[in-house]
C-alpha cells in the first residue's frame, strides 16, 4: 500500500519559506511533514511540526508518489 501524502494549504516551509510545499503523511504512527522543495523534514515528535500542522489543518490534495 503506497504512502499517501497530503499537501497542507497555505503552509510555509520554515527552512526555505516556500508556500504550499509541505506534504504530510503518517509513517510508523508518526506524522511526518516534508517540504517537497528543500526536503526539510519535521516529525510529530518535534514541537515545531506540531505547531505547524495544527495551524494548517486544511488539506488541498492527495499526492500519490507512484
Ligand atoms: Zn523547504
Coordinates of N, CA, C and O and ligand atoms in Angstrom, one line a residue:
X1 N 0.8 -1.2 0.0 CA 0.0 0.0 0.0 C 0.9 1.2 0.0 O 1.7 1.4 0.9
X2 N 0.7 2.1 -1.0 CA 1.6 3.3 -1.1 C 1.3 4.3 0.0 O 0.1 4.4 0.5
X3 N 2.3 5.0 0.4 CA 2.1 6.0 1.4 C 1.4 7.2 0.7 O 1.8 7.7 -0.4
X4 N 0.3 7.7 1.3 CA -0.4 8.8 0.8 C 0.1 10.1 1.4 O 0.1 10.2 2.6
X5 N 0.5 11.0 0.6 CA 1.0 12.3 1.1 C -0.1 13.4 0.8 O -0.6 13.4 -0.3
X6 N -0.4 14.2 1.8 CA -1.3 15.3 1.6 C -0.6 16.6 1.6 O 0.3 16.7 2.5
X7 N -0.9 17.5 0.8 CA -0.3 18.8 0.9 C -1.1 19.7 1.8 O -2.3 19.6 1.9
X8 N -0.4 20.6 2.5 CA -1.1 21.4 3.5 C -1.2 22.8 3.0 O -0.3 23.5 2.6
X9 N -2.5 23.2 2.8 CA -2.8 24.5 2.2 C -2.3 25.7 3.0 O -2.5 25.7 4.2
X10 N -1.6 26.6 2.4 CA -1.1 27.8 3.0 C 0.1 27.6 3.9 O 0.5 28.6 4.5
X11 N 0.6 26.4 4.1 CA 1.7 26.2 5.0 C 3.0 26.8 4.3 O 3.2 26.6 3.1
X12 N 3.8 27.3 5.2 CA 5.1 27.9 4.7 C 6.2 27.1 5.3 O 6.3 26.8 6.5
X13 N 7.2 26.6 4.5 CA 8.3 25.8 5.0 C 9.2 26.7 5.9 O 9.6 27.8 5.4
X14 N 9.5 26.3 7.1 CA 10.3 27.1 8.0 C 11.8 27.2 7.5 O 12.5 28.1 7.9
X15 N 12.1 26.3 6.6 CA 13.5 26.3 6.2 C 13.8 27.1 4.9 O 14.7 27.9 4.9
X16 N 12.9 27.0 3.9 CA 13.1 27.7 2.7 C 12.1 28.7 2.4 O 12.1 29.4 1.3
X17 N 11.0 28.8 3.2 CA 9.9 29.8 3.1 C 9.0 29.6 1.9 O 8.3 30.4 1.5
X18 N 9.1 28.4 1.2 CA 8.2 28.1 0.1 C 6.8 27.9 0.6 O 6.6 27.3 1.7
X19 N 5.8 28.4 -0.1 CA 4.4 28.2 0.3 C 3.8 27.0 -0.4 O 4.1 26.7 -1.6
X20 N 2.9 26.3 0.3 CA 2.2 25.2 -0.3 C 3.1 24.1 -0.7 O 2.9 23.3 -1.7
X21 N 4.2 23.9 0.0 CA 5.2 22.9 -0.5 C 5.3 21.8 0.6 O 6.1 20.9 0.4
X22 N 4.5 21.9 1.7 CA 4.7 20.9 2.7 C 3.7 19.7 2.5 O 2.5 19.9 2.4
X23 N 4.3 18.5 2.4 CA 3.5 17.3 2.3 C 3.4 16.6 3.7 O 4.4 16.6 4.4
X24 N 2.3 16.0 4.0 CA 2.1 15.4 5.3 C 1.7 14.0 5.1 O 0.8 13.7 4.3
X25 N 2.3 13.1 5.8 CA 1.9 11.7 5.8 C 2.3 11.0 7.1 O 3.0 11.6 7.9
X26 N 1.8 9.7 7.3 CA 2.0 9.0 8.5 C 2.8 7.8 8.3 O 2.6 7.1 7.3
X27 N 3.8 7.6 9.1 CA 4.8 6.5 8.9 C 5.1 5.9 10.3 O 5.5 6.7 11.2
X28 N 4.8 4.7 10.5 CA 5.0 4.1 11.8 C 4.3 4.8 12.9 O 4.9 5.1 14.0
X29 N 3.1 5.3 12.7 CA 2.3 6.0 13.6 C 2.9 7.4 14.0 O 2.6 7.9 15.1
X30 N 3.8 7.9 13.2 CA 4.3 9.2 13.4 C 4.0 10.1 12.2 O 4.1 9.7 11.1
X31 N 3.4 11.2 12.5 CA 3.1 12.2 11.4 C 4.3 12.9 10.9 O 5.1 13.4 11.7
X32 N 4.6 12.8 9.6 CA 5.8 13.4 9.1 C 5.4 14.5 8.1 O 4.5 14.3 7.3
X33 N 6.0 15.6 8.2 CA 5.8 16.7 7.3 C 7.1 17.0 6.5 O 8.2 17.1 7.2
X34 N 7.1 17.0 5.2 CA 8.3 17.3 4.5 C 8.1 18.3 3.4 O 7.0 18.3 2.8
X35 N 9.0 19.2 3.3 CA 9.0 20.2 2.2 C 9.5 19.6 0.9 O 10.5 19.0 0.9
X36 N 8.6 19.6 -0.1 CA 9.0 19.0 -1.4 C 10.0 19.8 -2.1 O 10.6 19.3 -3.1
X37 N 10.3 21.0 -1.7 CA 11.3 21.8 -2.4 C 12.7 21.6 -1.8 O 13.6 21.4 -2.6
X38 N 12.8 21.7 -0.5 CA 14.1 21.6 0.1 C 14.3 20.4 0.9 O 15.4 20.1 1.4
X39 N 13.3 19.6 1.0 CA 13.3 18.3 1.7 C 13.6 18.4 3.2 O 14.0 17.5 3.9
X40 N 13.3 19.6 3.7 CA 13.3 19.8 5.2 C 12.2 18.9 5.8 O 11.1 18.9 5.3
X41 N 12.5 18.2 6.8 CA 11.5 17.2 7.4 C 11.3 17.5 8.8 O 12.2 17.8 9.6
X42 N 10.0 17.4 9.2 CA 9.6 17.6 10.6 C 8.7 16.4 11.0 O 7.9 15.9 10.2
X43 N 8.9 15.9 12.2 CA 8.1 14.8 12.7 C 7.2 15.2 13.8 O 7.4 16.3 14.4
X44 N 6.2 14.4 14.1 CA 5.2 14.8 15.1 C 5.8 15.0 16.5 O 5.4 15.8 17.2
X45 N 6.9 14.3 16.7 CA 7.6 14.4 18.0 C 8.2 15.8 18.1 O 8.4 16.2 19.3
X46 N 8.5 16.5 17.0 CA 9.1 17.8 17.1 C 8.0 18.8 17.5 O 7.0 18.9 16.8
X47 N 8.3 19.7 18.4 CA 7.3 20.7 18.8 C 7.1 21.6 17.6 O 6.0 22.1 17.4
X48 N 8.1 21.9 16.8 CA 8.0 22.7 15.6 C 6.9 22.2 14.6 O 6.1 22.9 14.2
X49 N 6.9 20.9 14.4 CA 6.0 20.3 13.5 C 4.6 20.3 14.0 O 3.6 20.6 13.3
X50 N 4.4 20.0 15.3 CA 3.1 20.1 15.9 C 2.4 21.4 15.7 O 1.3 21.5 15.2
X51 N 3.1 22.5 16.0 CA 2.5 23.8 15.9 C 2.1 24.1 14.4 O 1.1 24.5 14.1
X52 N 3.0 23.7 13.6 CA 2.8 23.9 12.1 C 1.6 23.2 11.6 O 0.7 23.7 10.9
X53 N 1.4 21.9 11.9 CA 0.3 21.1 11.4 C -1.0 21.5 12.0 O -2.0 21.6 11.3
X54 N -1.0 21.8 13.3 CA -2.3 22.2 14.0 C -2.8 23.5 13.4 O -4.0 23.6 13.2
X55 N -1.9 24.4 13.1 CA -2.3 25.6 12.5 C -2.9 25.5 11.1 O -3.8 26.2 10.7
X56 N -2.3 24.5 10.3 CA -2.6 24.4 8.9 C -3.3 23.1 8.6 O -2.8 22.3 7.9
X57 N -4.5 22.9 9.2 CA -5.2 21.6 9.0 C -5.9 21.4 7.7 O -6.2 20.3 7.3
X58 N -6.1 22.5 7.0 CA -6.8 22.4 5.7 C -5.9 21.7 4.7 O -4.8 22.1 4.5
X59 N -6.4 20.7 4.1 CA -5.5 19.9 3.1 C -6.1 20.2 1.7 O -7.2 20.2 1.5
X60 N -5.1 20.4 0.8 CA -5.6 20.8 -0.5 C -5.5 19.6 -1.6 O -5.9 19.8 -2.7
X61 N -5.0 18.5 -1.2 CA -4.9 17.4 -2.2 C -4.3 16.2 -1.7 O -3.6 16.2 -0.7
X62 N -4.4 15.1 -2.5 CA -3.7 13.9 -2.1 C -2.7 13.6 -3.2 O -2.9 13.8 -4.4
X63 N -1.5 13.2 -2.8 CA -0.4 13.0 -3.7 C 0.0 11.5 -3.7 O 0.2 11.0 -2.6
X64 N 0.0 10.9 -4.9 CA 0.4 9.5 -5.0 C 1.7 9.4 -5.6 O 1.9 9.7 -6.8
X65 N 2.7 9.0 -4.8 CA 4.1 9.1 -5.3 C 4.4 8.1 -6.5 O 5.3 8.3 -7.2
X66 N 3.6 7.1 -6.7 CA 3.8 6.2 -7.8 C 3.0 6.6 -9.0 O 2.8 5.8 -9.9
Ligands
LIG1 ZN1 11.5 24.0 2.3

